[in-house]
mmCIF file of C-alpha atoms in Angstrom:
data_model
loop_
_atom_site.group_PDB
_atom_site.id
_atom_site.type_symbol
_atom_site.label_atom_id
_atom_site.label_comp_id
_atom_site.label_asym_id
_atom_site.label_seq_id
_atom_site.Cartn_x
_atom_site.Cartn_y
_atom_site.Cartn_z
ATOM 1 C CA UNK Q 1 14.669 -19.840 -0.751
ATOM 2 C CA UNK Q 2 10.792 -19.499 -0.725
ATOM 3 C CA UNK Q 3 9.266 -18.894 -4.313
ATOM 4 C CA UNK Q 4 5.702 -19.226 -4.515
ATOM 5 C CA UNK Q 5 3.345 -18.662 -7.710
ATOM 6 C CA UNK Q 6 2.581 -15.885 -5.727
ATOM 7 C CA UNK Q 7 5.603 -14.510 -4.804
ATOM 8 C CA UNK Q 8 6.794 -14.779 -8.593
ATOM 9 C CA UNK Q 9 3.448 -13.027 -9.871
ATOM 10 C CA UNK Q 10 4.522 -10.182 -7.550
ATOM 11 C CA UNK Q 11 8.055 -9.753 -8.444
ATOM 12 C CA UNK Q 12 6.833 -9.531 -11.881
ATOM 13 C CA UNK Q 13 5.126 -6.654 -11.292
ATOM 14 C CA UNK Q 14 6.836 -5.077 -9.303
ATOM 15 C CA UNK Q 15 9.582 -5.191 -12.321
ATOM 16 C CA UNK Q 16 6.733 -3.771 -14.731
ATOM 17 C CA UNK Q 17 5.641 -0.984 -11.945
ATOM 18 C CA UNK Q 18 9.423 0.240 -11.670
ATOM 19 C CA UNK Q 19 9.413 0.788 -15.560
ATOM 20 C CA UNK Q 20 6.016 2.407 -15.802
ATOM 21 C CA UNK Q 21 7.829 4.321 -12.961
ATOM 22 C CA UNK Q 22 10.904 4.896 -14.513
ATOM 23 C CA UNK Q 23 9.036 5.887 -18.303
ATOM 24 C CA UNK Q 24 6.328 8.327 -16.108
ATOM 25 C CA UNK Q 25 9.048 10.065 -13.941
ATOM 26 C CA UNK Q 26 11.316 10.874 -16.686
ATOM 27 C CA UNK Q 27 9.088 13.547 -18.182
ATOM 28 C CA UNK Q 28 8.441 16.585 -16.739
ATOM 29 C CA UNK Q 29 4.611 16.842 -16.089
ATOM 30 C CA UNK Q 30 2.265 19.867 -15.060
ATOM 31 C CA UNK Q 31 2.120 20.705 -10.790
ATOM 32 C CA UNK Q 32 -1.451 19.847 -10.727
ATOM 33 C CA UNK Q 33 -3.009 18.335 -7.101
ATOM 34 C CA UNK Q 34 -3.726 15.534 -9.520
ATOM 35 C CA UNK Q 35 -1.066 15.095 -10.347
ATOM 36 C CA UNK Q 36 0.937 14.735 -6.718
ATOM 37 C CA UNK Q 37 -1.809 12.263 -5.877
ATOM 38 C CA UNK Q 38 -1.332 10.268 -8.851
ATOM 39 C CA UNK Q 39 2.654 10.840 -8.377
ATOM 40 C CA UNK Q 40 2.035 9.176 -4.501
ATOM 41 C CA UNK Q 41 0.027 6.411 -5.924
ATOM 42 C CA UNK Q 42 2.573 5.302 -8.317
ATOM 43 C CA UNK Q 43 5.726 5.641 -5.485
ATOM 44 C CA UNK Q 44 2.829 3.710 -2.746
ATOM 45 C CA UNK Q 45 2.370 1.182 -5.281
ATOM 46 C CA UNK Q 46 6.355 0.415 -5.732
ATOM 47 C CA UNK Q 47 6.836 0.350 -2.021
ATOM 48 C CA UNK Q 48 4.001 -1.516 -1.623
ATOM 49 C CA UNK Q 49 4.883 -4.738 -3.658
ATOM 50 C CA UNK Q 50 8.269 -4.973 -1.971
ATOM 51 C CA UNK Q 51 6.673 -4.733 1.140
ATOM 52 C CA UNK Q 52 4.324 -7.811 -0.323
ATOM 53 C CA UNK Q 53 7.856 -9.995 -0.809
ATOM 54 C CA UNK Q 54 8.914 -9.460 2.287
ATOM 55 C CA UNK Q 55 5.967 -9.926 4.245
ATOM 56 C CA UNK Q 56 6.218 -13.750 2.198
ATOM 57 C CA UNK Q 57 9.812 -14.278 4.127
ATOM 58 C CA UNK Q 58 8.298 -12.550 7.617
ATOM 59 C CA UNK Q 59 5.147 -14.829 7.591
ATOM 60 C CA UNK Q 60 7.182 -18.089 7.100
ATOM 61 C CA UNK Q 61 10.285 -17.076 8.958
ATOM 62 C CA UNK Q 62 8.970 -15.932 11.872
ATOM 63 C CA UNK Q 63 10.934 -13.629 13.967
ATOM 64 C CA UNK Q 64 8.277 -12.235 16.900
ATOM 65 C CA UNK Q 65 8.868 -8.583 16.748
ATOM 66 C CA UNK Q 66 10.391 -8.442 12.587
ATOM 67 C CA UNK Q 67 7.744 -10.155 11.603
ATOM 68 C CA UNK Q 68 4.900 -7.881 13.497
ATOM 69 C CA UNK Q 69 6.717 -4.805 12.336
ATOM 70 C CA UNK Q 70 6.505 -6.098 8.773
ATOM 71 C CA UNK Q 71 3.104 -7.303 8.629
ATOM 72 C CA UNK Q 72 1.677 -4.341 10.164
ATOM 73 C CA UNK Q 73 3.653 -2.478 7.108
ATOM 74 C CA UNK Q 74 1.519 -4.518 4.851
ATOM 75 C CA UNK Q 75 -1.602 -2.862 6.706
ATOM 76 C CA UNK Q 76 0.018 0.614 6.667
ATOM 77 C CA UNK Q 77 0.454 0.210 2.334
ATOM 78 C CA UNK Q 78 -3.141 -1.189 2.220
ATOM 79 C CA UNK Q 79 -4.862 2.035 3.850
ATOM 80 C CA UNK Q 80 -2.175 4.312 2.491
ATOM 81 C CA UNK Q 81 -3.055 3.130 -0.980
ATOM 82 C CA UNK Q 82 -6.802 3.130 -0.412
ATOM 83 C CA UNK Q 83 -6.840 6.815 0.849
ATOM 84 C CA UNK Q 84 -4.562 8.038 -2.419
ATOM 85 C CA UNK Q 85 -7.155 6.314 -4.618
ATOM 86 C CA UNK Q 86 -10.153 7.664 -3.042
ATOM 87 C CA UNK Q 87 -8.556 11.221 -3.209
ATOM 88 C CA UNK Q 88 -7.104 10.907 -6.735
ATOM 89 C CA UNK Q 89 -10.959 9.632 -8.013
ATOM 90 C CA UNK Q 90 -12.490 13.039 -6.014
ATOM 91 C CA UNK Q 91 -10.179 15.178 -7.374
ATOM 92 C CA UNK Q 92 -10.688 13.676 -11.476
ATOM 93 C CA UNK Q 93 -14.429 13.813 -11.336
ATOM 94 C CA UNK Q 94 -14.297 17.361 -10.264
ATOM 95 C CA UNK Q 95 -16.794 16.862 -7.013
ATOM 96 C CA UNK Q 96 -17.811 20.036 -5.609
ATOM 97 C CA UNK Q 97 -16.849 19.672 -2.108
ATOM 98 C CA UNK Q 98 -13.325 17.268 -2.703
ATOM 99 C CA UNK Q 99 -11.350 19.017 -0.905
ATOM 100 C CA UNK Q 100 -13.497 18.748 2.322
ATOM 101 C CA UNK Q 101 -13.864 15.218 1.638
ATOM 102 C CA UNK Q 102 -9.916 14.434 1.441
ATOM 103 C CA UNK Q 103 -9.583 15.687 4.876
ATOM 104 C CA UNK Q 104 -11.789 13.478 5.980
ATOM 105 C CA UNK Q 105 -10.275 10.925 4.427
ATOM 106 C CA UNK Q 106 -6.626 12.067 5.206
ATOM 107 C CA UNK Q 107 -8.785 12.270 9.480
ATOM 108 C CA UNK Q 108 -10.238 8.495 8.827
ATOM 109 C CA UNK Q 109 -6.249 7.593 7.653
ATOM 110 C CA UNK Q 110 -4.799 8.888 10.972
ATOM 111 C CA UNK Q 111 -7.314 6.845 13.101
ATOM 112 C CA UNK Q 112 -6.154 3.496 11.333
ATOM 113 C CA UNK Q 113 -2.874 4.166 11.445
ATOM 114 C CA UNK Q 114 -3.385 4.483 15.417
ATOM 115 C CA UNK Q 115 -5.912 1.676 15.341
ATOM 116 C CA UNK Q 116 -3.346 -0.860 13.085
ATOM 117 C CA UNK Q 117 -0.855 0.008 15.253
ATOM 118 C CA UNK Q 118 -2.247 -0.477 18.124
ATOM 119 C CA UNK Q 119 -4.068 -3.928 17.732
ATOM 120 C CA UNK Q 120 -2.158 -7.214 17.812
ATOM 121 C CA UNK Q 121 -2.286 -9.730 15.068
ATOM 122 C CA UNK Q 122 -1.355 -13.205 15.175
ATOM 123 C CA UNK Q 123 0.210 -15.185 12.556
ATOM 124 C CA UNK Q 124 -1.128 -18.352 11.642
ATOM 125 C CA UNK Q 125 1.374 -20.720 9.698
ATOM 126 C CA UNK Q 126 0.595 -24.501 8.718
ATOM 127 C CA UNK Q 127 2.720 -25.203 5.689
ATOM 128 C CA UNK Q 128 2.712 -23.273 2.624
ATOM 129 C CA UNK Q 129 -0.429 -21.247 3.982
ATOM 130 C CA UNK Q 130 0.374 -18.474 6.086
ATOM 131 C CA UNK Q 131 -2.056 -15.655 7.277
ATOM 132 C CA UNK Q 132 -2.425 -12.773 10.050
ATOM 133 C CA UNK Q 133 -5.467 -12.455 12.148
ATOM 134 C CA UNK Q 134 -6.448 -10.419 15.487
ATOM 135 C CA UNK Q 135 -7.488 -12.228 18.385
#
């Protein structure tokens, strides 16, 4: 089994995000738009560092299409998370036009998610280093 520094650092947080998780969820909490954002942020996050360990097993066990699927995943969490953390910061500092803004930024998510899946990556693998990059 493959257990890098990083892979460890990763399950460890991963084990800290599900109790933050589990301690946040269990309370009931006001139906503010901040609120859902944050809410998606915290559920993205989860996903997202369980997509990180597998990606680990897809980049060194490569299986053509398993592996593409998952480390396009990785790309899909990246932007997913970015665009819940832009809109959670315009809603919190109250900007005037937010709301106009996170449908721009909800527009600019749909045109990666076309564009990431789209594009082809390649994997590059010598070793223990392992990384994805277009051609």
């Amino acid at each position: 089994m493959l257990m890098t520094k990083t892979t460890m650092g990763t399950i460890i947080c991963l084990v800290f995000m599900v109790g933050i998780s589990m301690v946040y969820f269990s309370k009931e909490r006001e139906k503010t738009i901040e609120n859902k954002f944050f809410n998606g942020m915290i559920i993205t996050n989860v996903i997202g560092l369980i997509v990180h360990v597998i990606v680990e097993y897809a980049a060194f066990f490569y299986v053509p299409i398993i592996s593409s699927i998952i480390l396009k995943c990785v790309l899909y969490y990246y932007v997913t998370y970015t665009a819940f953390f832009l809109s959670y910061l315009l809603l919190i500092i109250k900007l005037k036009h937010a709301n106009f803004f996170i449908k721009l930024t909800n527009i600019i998510l749909l045109i990666t998610y076309v564009i990431v899946t789209v594009l082809p990556e390649k994997l590059f693998v010598e070793g223990e280093i392992a990384y994805t990059y277009g051609p």
